[in-house]
Coordinates of C-alpha atoms and ligand atoms in Angstrom, one line a residue:
Chain D
M1 CA -68.7 53.9 28.0
S2 CA -72.1 53.7 27.9
C3 CA -73.4 50.3 27.2
I4 CA -77.2 50.8 26.7
E5 CA -78.4 53.8 24.8
G6 CA -81.9 54.0 24.3
K7 CA -83.6 57.1 22.5
N8 CA -87.5 57.8 22.5
L9 CA -88.3 54.0 22.8
S10 CA -91.9 52.7 23.1
K11 CA -93.7 49.7 23.0
S12 CA -97.3 49.6 22.3
Y13 CA -100.0 46.4 22.8
G14 CA -102.6 47.5 20.9
S15 CA -103.7 51.2 22.1
M16 CA -101.8 50.5 25.6
K17 CA -98.3 51.9 25.9
A18 CA -96.3 49.6 28.2
V19 CA -93.3 51.4 27.6
D20 CA -93.9 55.2 26.7
D21 CA -91.2 57.1 25.3
I22 CA -88.3 56.6 27.4
V23 CA -84.4 57.6 27.3
L24 CA -82.1 55.3 29.0
S25 CA -78.3 55.5 29.2
V26 CA -76.4 53.0 31.2
K27 CA -72.6 53.3 31.9
S28 CA -70.6 50.1 31.8
G29 CA -69.3 48.5 35.0
Q30 CA -72.2 49.3 37.2
V31 CA -75.5 47.8 38.3
F32 CA -78.6 50.0 37.0
G33 CA -81.5 49.5 39.2
F34 CA -84.9 49.8 37.4
L35 CA -87.5 50.3 39.9
G36 CA -91.5 50.8 39.5
P37 CA -94.4 49.3 40.9
N38 CA -96.7 46.5 38.9
G39 CA -97.6 46.9 35.4
A40 CA -95.2 49.7 35.3
G41 CA -93.3 48.1 32.2
K42 CA -90.0 46.7 33.5
S43 CA -90.3 43.7 32.0
T44 CA -91.4 45.1 28.8
T45 CA -88.3 47.4 28.8
I46 CA -85.9 44.4 29.6
K47 CA -87.4 42.3 26.7
L48 CA -86.9 45.8 24.4
L49 CA -83.5 45.7 25.6
T50 CA -82.6 42.1 25.3
T51 CA -84.2 42.3 21.9
L52 CA -87.0 39.6 22.4
V53 CA -89.5 42.3 21.0
S54 CA -88.5 45.1 18.9
P55 CA -89.7 48.5 19.8
S56 CA -92.8 50.2 17.9
E57 CA -90.8 53.2 18.2
G58 CA -87.3 54.8 19.0
S59 CA -83.7 53.6 18.5
L60 CA -81.5 51.2 20.8
T61 CA -77.9 50.4 20.8
I62 CA -76.8 48.0 23.2
L63 CA -72.9 47.5 23.5
G64 CA -72.5 49.7 20.5
I65 CA -74.7 47.4 18.5
D66 CA -77.9 48.6 16.6
A67 CA -80.4 46.4 18.2
I68 CA -82.9 46.6 15.5
K69 CA -80.2 45.6 12.6
H70 CA -78.2 43.3 14.6
P71 CA -80.4 41.7 17.5
L72 CA -78.5 38.6 17.5
A73 CA -75.2 39.9 17.7
I74 CA -76.2 41.5 20.7
R75 CA -77.7 38.2 22.2
H76 CA -74.2 37.0 22.0
K77 CA -72.8 39.3 24.4
I78 CA -75.6 39.1 26.7
G79 CA -77.1 37.0 29.8
V80 CA -80.6 37.3 30.7
V81 CA -82.7 36.0 33.8
L82 CA -86.5 36.9 32.8
Q83 CA -88.9 37.4 35.5
Q84 CA -90.9 34.1 34.6
P85 CA -89.3 30.8 35.8
S86 CA -87.6 28.8 33.0
Y87 CA -86.0 25.4 33.2
E88 CA -86.2 22.0 31.8
P89 CA -88.1 19.9 34.1
T90 CA -86.8 16.7 33.6
L91 CA -83.2 17.4 33.8
T92 CA -81.4 17.5 37.4
V93 CA -79.6 20.7 38.4
E94 CA -76.5 19.8 37.1
K95 CA -77.5 18.6 34.0
S96 CA -79.2 21.6 33.3
L97 CA -76.4 23.6 33.9
E98 CA -74.1 21.7 31.9
K99 CA -76.4 21.8 28.9
Y100 CA -77.1 25.2 29.2
G101 CA -73.1 25.8 28.8
M102 CA -72.9 23.5 25.9
M103 CA -76.3 25.6 24.4
W104 CA -73.5 28.6 25.0
N105 CA -70.9 26.6 23.0
V106 CA -69.0 26.5 26.4
S107 CA -66.5 23.5 26.0
K108 CA -67.3 20.4 28.1
N109 CA -64.2 20.8 30.4
E110 CA -64.8 24.3 31.2
C111 CA -68.7 23.5 31.8
K112 CA -67.7 20.9 34.6
K113 CA -65.4 23.4 36.2
R114 CA -67.9 26.5 36.1
M115 CA -70.8 24.1 37.0
E116 CA -68.7 23.0 40.3
V117 CA -68.2 26.7 40.9
L118 CA -71.7 27.9 40.5
L119 CA -73.1 24.8 42.4
R120 CA -70.9 25.9 45.7
D121 CA -71.8 29.7 45.5
F122 CA -75.7 29.3 44.7
D123 CA -76.2 26.6 47.5
L124 CA -77.0 23.6 45.2
I125 CA -74.9 21.1 46.5
D126 CA -77.0 19.2 48.4
I127 CA -79.6 19.1 45.4
R128 CA -77.2 18.7 42.3
K129 CA -79.0 15.3 41.6
K130 CA -82.7 16.7 42.1
R131 CA -84.7 17.1 38.8
N132 CA -85.8 20.7 38.1
E133 CA -89.5 19.7 38.4
D134 CA -88.9 18.6 42.1
L135 CA -87.3 21.5 43.3
S136 CA -88.9 24.3 45.7
I137 CA -89.8 27.6 43.9
G138 CA -86.7 29.3 45.6
Q139 CA -84.4 26.6 44.7
R140 CA -85.6 26.7 40.9
R141 CA -84.9 30.4 41.1
R142 CA -81.4 29.8 42.2
V143 CA -80.6 27.4 39.4
Q144 CA -82.1 30.0 36.9
V145 CA -79.8 32.7 38.0
A146 CA -76.6 30.3 38.7
R147 CA -77.4 28.8 34.8
E148 CA -76.8 32.2 33.2
F149 CA -73.3 32.6 34.9
M150 CA -72.3 29.2 32.9
H151 CA -71.4 31.7 29.8
D152 CA -69.2 34.7 29.6
M153 CA -71.5 38.1 28.9
E154 CA -70.7 41.7 29.1
L155 CA -74.0 42.5 30.0
L156 CA -76.8 40.8 32.6
F157 CA -80.4 41.6 32.7
L158 CA -82.2 40.4 35.6
D159 CA -85.7 40.9 36.0
E160 CA -86.6 40.6 39.8
P161 CA -84.1 37.5 40.8
T162 CA -84.7 37.3 44.5
V163 CA -88.5 36.9 44.4
G164 CA -89.3 33.6 46.2
L165 CA -85.7 33.7 47.6
D166 CA -85.2 33.7 51.6
P167 CA -82.9 36.4 53.1
S168 CA -79.9 34.8 53.2
A169 CA -80.1 33.3 49.8
R170 CA -81.2 37.0 48.6
R171 CA -78.1 38.4 50.6
K172 CA -75.7 35.8 49.0
L173 CA -76.9 36.6 45.8
L174 CA -76.6 40.4 45.9
D175 CA -73.1 40.2 47.0
F176 CA -72.0 37.4 44.2
L177 CA -73.6 39.8 42.0
K178 CA -71.4 42.8 43.5
N179 CA -68.3 40.7 43.1
K180 CA -68.9 40.0 39.3
V181 CA -69.4 44.0 38.8
K182 CA -66.0 44.2 40.4
T183 CA -64.6 41.9 37.5
G184 CA -66.5 44.2 34.6
L185 CA -69.6 43.2 34.3
T186 CA -72.5 45.5 33.8
I187 CA -76.0 44.6 35.2
F188 CA -79.4 45.8 34.7
Y189 CA -81.4 45.0 37.5
T190 CA -85.1 45.4 38.1
T191 CA -86.8 44.8 41.6
H192 CA -89.6 46.4 43.9
N193 CA -87.7 45.8 46.5
L194 CA -86.0 49.3 47.8
S195 CA -83.7 48.2 50.0
E196 CA -82.2 45.7 47.5
A197 CA -81.5 48.4 45.2
E198 CA -80.1 50.6 47.9
Y199 CA -77.7 47.9 48.9
L200 CA -76.6 47.0 44.9
C201 CA -77.4 49.8 42.7
D202 CA -75.2 52.5 41.4
E203 CA -78.0 54.2 39.9
I204 CA -81.8 54.0 40.1
A205 CA -84.2 55.0 37.5
I206 CA -88.0 54.8 38.7
I207 CA -90.4 54.0 36.0
D208 CA -94.4 54.2 36.4
K209 CA -97.0 53.8 33.5
G210 CA -94.2 53.1 31.1
R211 CA -92.7 56.5 32.1
I212 CA -89.4 56.8 33.5
L213 CA -89.8 59.6 36.5
T214 CA -86.6 60.1 37.5
V215 CA -82.9 58.6 36.9
D216 CA -80.1 59.2 39.9
S217 CA -78.2 57.3 42.6
P218 CA -79.2 56.2 45.6
D219 CA -77.9 58.9 47.4
A220 CA -78.6 61.7 45.0
L221 CA -82.3 60.5 45.4
K222 CA -82.4 60.6 49.0
K223 CA -81.0 64.1 49.1
R224 CA -83.7 65.3 46.5
F225 CA -86.5 63.5 48.1
G226 CA -85.4 63.0 51.3
K227 CA -86.4 66.4 52.7
E228 CA -89.6 65.0 53.2
K229 CA -90.6 62.8 56.0
T230 CA -93.4 60.7 57.5
I231 CA -94.9 61.5 60.5
K232 CA -97.5 58.7 62.1
I233 CA -99.5 59.5 65.4
H234 CA -101.8 56.8 66.9
L235 CA -104.6 58.4 68.9
L236 CA -106.3 56.7 71.7
E237 CA -109.8 56.8 70.0
K238 CA -111.3 58.1 67.2
Q239 CA -111.3 61.7 66.3
P240 CA -112.6 62.3 63.0
I241 CA -112.5 66.1 63.5
V242 CA -109.0 66.1 64.2
V243 CA -108.1 66.0 59.9
S244 CA -109.9 69.3 59.7
L245 CA -108.0 70.8 62.5
L246 CA -104.5 69.7 61.2
S247 CA -105.1 70.6 57.7
R248 CA -104.8 74.6 58.9
I249 CA -101.0 73.6 59.0
P250 CA -99.1 74.9 56.2
E251 CA -96.9 72.7 54.2
C252 CA -97.8 69.2 55.0
V253 CA -100.3 66.5 53.5
V254 CA -102.7 64.8 56.1
D255 CA -104.3 61.4 56.0
L256 CA -106.4 59.9 58.8
D257 CA -106.8 55.8 58.1
N258 CA -109.3 53.8 60.1
G259 CA -110.0 57.2 62.2
T260 CA -107.2 56.3 64.7
T261 CA -103.9 56.8 62.6
I262 CA -102.6 60.0 61.4
T263 CA -100.0 60.1 58.6
I264 CA -98.4 63.7 58.0
H265 CA -96.0 63.9 54.9
S266 CA -94.1 67.1 55.2
E267 CA -90.7 68.6 54.2
Q268 CA -90.7 70.6 57.2
S269 CA -91.1 67.9 59.7
E270 CA -90.0 69.4 62.8
L271 CA -92.1 72.6 62.6
V272 CA -95.1 70.8 61.5
L273 CA -94.6 68.1 64.5
L274 CA -94.7 71.0 67.0
Q275 CA -97.9 72.5 65.4
V276 CA -99.4 68.8 65.8
L277 CA -98.7 68.7 69.1
K278 CA -100.0 71.9 70.0
I279 CA -103.3 71.7 68.5
L280 CA -103.5 68.3 69.8
S281 CA -102.9 69.6 73.1
E282 CA -105.3 72.2 72.8
N283 CA -107.9 70.0 71.5
K284 CA -107.4 67.5 74.7
I285 CA -107.0 64.7 72.1
E286 CA -105.0 62.0 73.3
I287 CA -101.9 60.1 71.8
E288 CA -101.1 56.6 72.1
D289 CA -98.0 56.5 69.8
L290 CA -96.0 59.0 67.7
S291 CA -93.3 58.1 65.1
A292 CA -91.1 60.2 62.5
V293 CA -90.0 57.6 59.6
P294 CA -86.6 58.1 58.7
T295 CA -86.5 58.7 55.0
N296 CA -85.2 55.6 52.8
L297 CA -85.8 54.8 49.4
E298 CA -89.1 53.0 49.9
E299 CA -90.6 56.4 50.6
I300 CA -88.9 57.9 47.8
F301 CA -90.0 55.7 45.6
L302 CA -94.0 56.0 47.2
K303 CA -93.7 59.6 46.7
V304 CA -92.5 59.6 43.2
V305 CA -95.3 57.1 42.2
R306 CA -97.8 58.9 44.1
D307 CA -96.8 62.3 42.7
N308 CA -96.9 60.8 39.2
A309 CA -100.5 59.6 39.8
S310 CA -101.4 62.9 40.9
N311 CA -100.1 64.8 38.2
N312 CA -102.2 62.5 35.8
Chain Z
M1 CA -70.2 23.7 17.0
H2 CA -73.2 25.4 14.9
P3 CA -76.5 26.6 16.9
I4 CA -78.7 23.9 15.1
I5 CA -76.6 21.0 16.3
R6 CA -76.4 22.5 19.7
L7 CA -80.1 22.9 19.8
V8 CA -80.3 19.4 18.5
N9 CA -78.3 18.1 21.4
R10 CA -80.4 19.4 23.9
N11 CA -83.6 18.6 22.2
L12 CA -82.1 15.0 22.2
T13 CA -81.1 15.2 26.0
I14 CA -84.4 16.2 27.2
S15 CA -86.9 14.3 24.8
I16 CA -85.1 10.5 25.2
N17 CA -86.1 9.1 28.4
P18 CA -87.5 5.6 29.2
G19 CA -91.0 6.2 29.0
F20 CA -90.5 7.9 25.5
L21 CA -88.5 5.2 24.0
I22 CA -91.0 2.4 25.2
W23 CA -93.6 4.5 23.2
Q24 CA -91.4 4.7 20.5
V25 CA -89.7 1.5 19.9
I26 CA -91.3 -1.1 22.3
F27 CA -94.9 -0.2 21.7
P28 CA -94.7 -1.3 17.7
L29 CA -92.8 -4.1 18.3
I30 CA -95.1 -5.4 20.6
Y31 CA -98.0 -4.6 17.7
I32 CA -95.8 -6.2 15.0
F33 CA -95.2 -9.4 17.0
V34 CA -98.1 -9.8 19.3
A35 CA -101.1 -8.4 17.2
G36 CA -99.3 -9.6 13.6
F37 CA -99.0 -13.0 14.5
A38 CA -102.2 -13.2 16.7
Y39 CA -104.5 -12.2 13.8
T40 CA -102.6 -14.4 11.5
S41 CA -105.5 -17.1 12.3
L42 CA -107.8 -14.5 10.9
I43 CA -106.2 -12.8 8.5
Q44 CA -104.1 -15.3 6.3
Q45 CA -103.4 -13.1 3.5
V46 CA -103.4 -9.5 2.3
P47 CA -104.0 -8.6 -1.3
F48 CA -101.2 -6.2 -2.0
G49 CA -101.0 -4.9 -5.7
S50 CA -100.1 -8.4 -7.9
K51 CA -98.7 -9.6 -4.5
S52 CA -100.3 -10.8 -1.3
L53 CA -98.6 -10.5 1.8
D54 CA -99.0 -12.1 5.1
Y55 CA -100.5 -9.9 8.0
P56 CA -97.1 -9.5 10.1
S57 CA -95.3 -8.2 7.0
F58 CA -98.3 -6.1 6.2
L59 CA -98.4 -4.9 9.8
A60 CA -94.7 -4.3 9.8
S61 CA -94.3 -2.6 7.0
G62 CA -97.3 -0.2 8.2
M63 CA -95.5 0.4 11.8
I64 CA -92.8 2.3 9.9
G65 CA -95.1 4.8 8.8
F66 CA -97.1 4.9 12.1
N67 CA -93.7 5.5 13.9
I68 CA -92.6 8.2 11.7
M69 CA -95.7 9.8 12.5
N70 CA -95.1 9.0 16.1
S71 CA -91.8 10.7 16.3
T72 CA -93.0 13.8 15.1
L73 CA -94.6 14.2 18.7
V74 CA -91.5 14.7 20.0
S75 CA -91.2 18.4 18.3
G76 CA -94.9 19.1 19.5
I77 CA -93.9 18.1 23.2
I78 CA -90.7 20.0 22.9
I79 CA -92.3 23.3 21.4
W80 CA -95.2 22.9 24.0
N81 CA -93.1 22.3 27.0
D82 CA -90.6 25.0 25.9
R83 CA -93.3 27.2 26.0
R84 CA -94.9 26.2 29.1
H85 CA -91.4 26.2 31.0
G86 CA -90.5 29.5 29.7
M87 CA -87.3 27.9 27.9
F88 CA -88.6 29.2 24.6
E89 CA -88.4 32.7 25.7
Q90 CA -84.8 31.9 27.1
I91 CA -83.8 30.3 24.5
M92 CA -84.7 33.3 22.1
S93 CA -83.1 35.7 24.3
G94 CA -79.5 33.8 23.9
P95 CA -77.4 33.3 20.7
F96 CA -80.2 31.7 18.7
T97 CA -82.8 32.7 16.2
R98 CA -86.2 31.2 15.6
A99 CA -84.9 29.9 12.2
H100 CA -82.6 27.8 14.2
Y101 CA -85.0 26.7 16.5
I102 CA -87.4 25.3 13.7
L103 CA -84.5 24.0 11.9
S104 CA -83.6 22.5 15.3
N105 CA -86.7 20.8 15.8
I106 CA -86.8 19.3 12.2
A107 CA -83.4 17.8 12.7
T108 CA -84.6 16.4 15.8
I109 CA -87.9 14.7 14.2
G110 CA -85.7 13.4 11.6
I111 CA -83.0 12.0 13.8
V112 CA -85.7 10.4 16.1
G113 CA -87.7 9.1 13.2
L114 CA -85.1 7.7 11.0
V115 CA -83.0 5.9 14.2
S116 CA -86.4 4.4 15.5
A117 CA -88.1 3.5 12.0
S118 CA -84.3 1.8 10.9
L119 CA -84.7 0.3 14.3
I120 CA -88.4 -1.2 13.5
A121 CA -87.2 -2.1 9.9
L122 CA -84.6 -3.9 11.5
V123 CA -86.2 -6.0 14.1
G124 CA -89.0 -6.1 11.7
Y125 CA -86.9 -7.6 8.5
P126 CA -87.4 -11.2 9.4
V127 CA -91.0 -10.7 9.6
F128 CA -91.3 -9.0 5.8
F129 CA -88.3 -10.4 4.5
E130 CA -89.6 -12.6 1.8
S131 CA -91.9 -10.3 0.1
V132 CA -89.3 -7.4 0.2
D133 CA -88.3 -6.2 -3.4
F134 CA -86.1 -3.1 -2.7
T135 CA -84.9 -1.6 -6.2
F136 CA -82.8 1.6 -6.8
I137 CA -86.0 3.5 -7.1
T138 CA -87.9 2.0 -4.3
I139 CA -85.1 3.2 -1.6
P140 CA -85.4 6.6 -2.4
V141 CA -89.1 6.7 -2.4
I142 CA -88.9 5.3 1.2
V143 CA -86.8 7.9 2.2
F144 CA -89.0 10.6 0.5
A145 CA -91.8 9.3 2.4
A146 CA -90.2 9.4 5.8
I147 CA -88.7 13.2 5.1
A148 CA -92.2 14.3 4.0
G149 CA -94.4 12.2 6.6
S150 CA -91.8 13.8 9.3
V151 CA -92.3 17.4 8.0
L152 CA -96.1 16.8 7.9
F153 CA -96.7 15.5 10.9
G154 CA -94.1 17.9 13.0
S155 CA -95.9 20.4 11.4
I156 CA -99.3 19.6 12.7
A157 CA -98.1 18.8 16.1
S158 CA -96.2 22.4 15.9
I159 CA -99.5 23.9 15.0
I160 CA -101.4 22.0 17.9
S161 CA -98.9 23.1 20.2
T162 CA -98.5 26.7 19.4
R163 CA -102.2 27.1 19.6
L164 CA -102.5 25.3 23.3
R165 CA -101.5 26.3 26.3
S166 CA -103.0 24.1 28.9
S167 CA -101.8 20.7 29.7
E168 CA -104.9 19.2 29.4
G169 CA -105.9 20.6 26.2
F170 CA -102.5 19.5 24.5
N171 CA -102.8 15.7 25.7
V172 CA -106.0 15.6 24.7
I173 CA -105.9 17.2 21.5
I174 CA -102.8 15.5 20.2
N175 CA -103.4 12.1 21.5
T176 CA -107.1 12.1 19.9
V177 CA -105.7 13.3 16.3
F178 CA -102.8 10.9 16.2
L179 CA -105.0 8.3 17.2
F180 CA -107.5 9.1 14.6
F181 CA -104.5 9.2 12.2
A182 CA -103.1 5.5 13.7
F183 CA -106.6 3.9 13.4
V184 CA -108.7 5.4 10.5
S185 CA -105.5 4.8 8.4
T186 CA -104.1 1.8 6.1
A187 CA -101.3 1.3 8.9
F188 CA -103.5 -1.9 10.7
Y189 CA -105.5 -3.1 7.4
P190 CA -105.9 -2.5 3.8
A191 CA -108.1 0.3 2.4
E192 CA -109.8 -2.4 -0.2
G193 CA -112.4 -4.1 1.4
A194 CA -113.0 -1.5 4.1
P195 CA -116.7 -0.6 4.2
E196 CA -117.3 2.7 2.3
P197 CA -117.4 5.7 4.5
L198 CA -114.7 4.2 6.4
K199 CA -112.8 4.0 3.1
T200 CA -113.1 7.5 2.0
F201 CA -111.9 8.3 5.7
F202 CA -108.6 6.3 4.9
Y203 CA -108.0 9.0 2.3
L204 CA -108.7 11.7 4.1
N205 CA -105.7 11.0 6.6
P206 CA -102.2 11.8 5.8
L207 CA -101.0 8.9 7.4
T208 CA -102.6 6.4 4.7
Y209 CA -100.5 8.0 2.2
L210 CA -97.5 7.7 4.4
V211 CA -98.0 4.1 4.6
D212 CA -98.8 3.3 1.2
I213 CA -96.1 5.0 -0.2
I214 CA -93.7 3.1 2.1
R215 CA -95.5 -0.1 1.7
A216 CA -94.7 0.7 -2.2
G217 CA -91.1 1.2 -2.0
I218 CA -90.7 -1.7 0.6
F219 CA -92.4 -4.2 -1.5
G220 CA -91.5 -2.6 -4.6
N221 CA -95.2 -1.8 -6.0
I222 CA -94.7 1.6 -7.1
T223 CA -98.0 2.3 -9.3
E224 CA -99.5 5.5 -10.6
F225 CA -101.9 5.7 -7.6
V226 CA -98.7 5.5 -5.5
I227 CA -97.1 8.6 -7.5
V228 CA -100.4 10.5 -6.8
E229 CA -100.1 9.8 -3.3
M230 CA -96.6 11.0 -3.2
I231 CA -97.7 14.5 -4.9
I232 CA -100.5 14.9 -2.2
L233 CA -98.2 14.0 0.5
A234 CA -95.2 16.4 -0.6
S235 CA -97.9 19.6 -1.0
L236 CA -99.7 19.0 1.9
S237 CA -96.7 18.9 4.2
S238 CA -95.2 22.3 2.4
V239 CA -98.5 23.8 3.2
L240 CA -98.6 22.5 6.7
F241 CA -94.8 23.5 7.2
V242 CA -95.4 26.8 6.2
V243 CA -98.3 27.3 8.4
A244 CA -96.1 25.9 11.4
T245 CA -93.3 28.2 10.4
K246 CA -95.7 31.2 10.7
L247 CA -97.5 30.5 13.7
L248 CA -94.0 29.7 15.3
T249 CA -92.6 33.2 14.1
R250 CA -95.2 35.2 15.3
L251 CA -95.4 33.5 19.0
D252 CA -95.3 36.4 21.2
F253 CA -93.5 37.0 24.4
Ligands
ATP401 N1 -97.7 40.6 25.8 C1 -98.6 41.7 26.2 N2 -99.6 41.7 25.6 C2 -100.5 42.6 26.2 N3 -100.2 43.5 27.2 C3 -99.0 43.1 27.8 C4 -98.3 42.4 27.5 N4 -97.0 42.5 28.0 C5 -97.2 43.2 28.9 N5 -98.0 44.1 29.1 C6 -99.0 45.0 29.5 O1 -97.7 46.0 29.5 C7 -97.7 46.6 30.9 C8 -96.4 46.5 31.3 O2 -95.6 45.3 31.9 P1 -94.5 44.7 32.5 O3 -94.8 43.0 32.6 O4 -93.7 45.4 31.6 O5 -94.7 45.2 33.9 P2 -93.8 45.3 35.0 O6 -93.5 46.4 35.3 O7 -92.6 43.8 34.9 O8 -94.7 44.6 36.1 P3 -94.2 43.4 37.3 O9 -93.8 43.9 38.5 O10 -95.7 42.9 37.5 O11 -93.6 42.4 37.0 C9 -98.8 45.9 31.7 O12 -99.7 46.7 31.8 C10 -99.0 44.8 31.2 O13 -100.5 44.6 31.3
MG402 MG1 -92.2 42.3 35.4

C-alpha cells in the first residue's frame, strides 16, 4: 500500500517555487529518504506533506486521506519532527515528554510507561530533571525526537533529525528508527548526510531547486550512477599546462584546483587513468599522490545535483 | 479529553510558576495593603457617585480590573514563546486546529483571570466590605466586565505577540503598553479631579472602562455613563478579537 501519494505538487512563495511540480509515491513500511542541498525544498515538502502549509497546486493523499479536504484527520495519524528546534523552555525533560503525551490524549499511566522507555532509549536518564532551556543543543534534539514517540502513529516525518547529534547518538537513533520500521512504521526522512541515508533508507529521492531529480533504492542508484569514478592526482608542483594536456583524453571531465590537484570524473576510469599516467610521464610531470575515490552516495548526490545545475 | 482542554492543561503547566504567581497575586495585594493604607493619610475619601469610598477599597476594586488585564499577558507570552521556541508549528502539525489554539488561549486567560481576580477579591474583601452593594444586576455586570476585559486585553497581547519576534521588542512593547494602561487609568485614582489632558487620556484607555464597570458592579452604582462604558468595552473587545484571530490564522510557517 502506498501511504503518500502526491501529484504535481507545487508550493510558491511569491514568484519563487520552493517545490516545483513534484510527484511522490511512498510505500508503507519503509524509510523514504529525501536528499537535497540547502534550499532544495526538503522542509517545504515536509510542511506540505504534514498539512502545515497547503500546496499552491496539485493533489495530495496521505494514508488514503485527502490532505486538502481533511488535514486534521491526517495529523491525528502522523508524527512530525520539524527541522527547527521545538521545546517548552521551562519544563523538565520528563515533564515535557509527559505533557506531550497528554496533548496527544495518551493516558497518564501509558505516558509514564512510555516516558521511562524513551528516557532509556534516548540516553536521557541523567538529564531527566533538567529544564529544556538548560540542555545542550544535541540533548535538546534528542528530547525533541524522543517526544514524538510518546504517541502512536502510522507515518513519521523527520526533518534532519540527527543534526547536532554525536556519532554514537546518531547511530543509536538510526538503529532505533530501523527497529520501529520493523514494527510497521513508515518514515519520511530528510537529510544531507549520505552515509546516513545509505544506512537507513529503502528508497531515496534527490531533490534540487524544488524538483525531484531521481528516485530509486540506494543500490540501484549506485548501479545507475556508479560507473563514474573520481580520480584525484596531487602534483608535486604547479603545472598550469596540465589541464590542456589532459583535456585531449576523451570521455572525461578534468578540473585543476589550486594548481596542484587534478580531479577527473569519468565512467571509463581505468582507461582514462592509464592515459593520464602516460601523458604525465611523457611530459615529465611528477606526482605526489594518486587516488581513485570509490563510488558512494555522496558522489552520486554531487553528480546528480551538478548535472541538474549544468542543464539549467 | 477535548483538544481544547488538553491545550489549556499544557498552557497552565507552562505558565504557572513562582515568578508568575508573585506578579499575578502578591503584587496587587501589596498595592492594596501597602499603598492603599499608606496613602490613607493623604486621601481620606474618594467620591464615587452618591457614595464616598475610603482609598483602600477604591484601590482594591481597581486592582481587580488591573489583575484581569495582567492575566491576559499570559496569552501573549504563550503565543510569543510558542513561536519563538517552535511549539506553535509543532502543535499545528499535531491533532489541533488554529481554532483550538486560539480558544484554548482564551480559556487560559479566563481561568487565570478569574482565579486571580477572585483571590484578590477574597483577600481584599475585608478592605471594601463596608461599601459593597451587590444585587442580582451588579454581579452579572462584574462577570460581563471580566469576560469582555479578558478578551480585549488578551487580543491586544496576542496582536503584539504575533507582530514581534525579538525578545527585547516584545518585552519592551508589552511592558510599555501595559504600564501605560495601568497608570493612565482609573485603577489607582479617580478621573474626577484629574487635570484636563490626563482626564481625556484616562478615557482613551480600555482599562478605565473595565475598572469603572467592575467598581460600579461592586459598589452598586450602575449609571447611564457606566452603560455607555459597557457598550464601548464590548464593541472594542469584539473588534480587537477579530483582528487578533485574523492575525493568528494568517501566521505563516
Ligand atoms: N516561508 C517562506 N517564505 C519565503 N520563502 C521560503 C519560505 N520557506 C522556504 N522558502 C524558500 O524555499 C526554498 C526551499 O526552502 P526549504 O526550507 O524547503 O529548503 P531545504 O531543502 O529544507 O533546505 P535546508 O537543507 O537548508 O534545510 C528556499 O529557497 C527558501 O528560501
Ligand atoms: Mg530544511
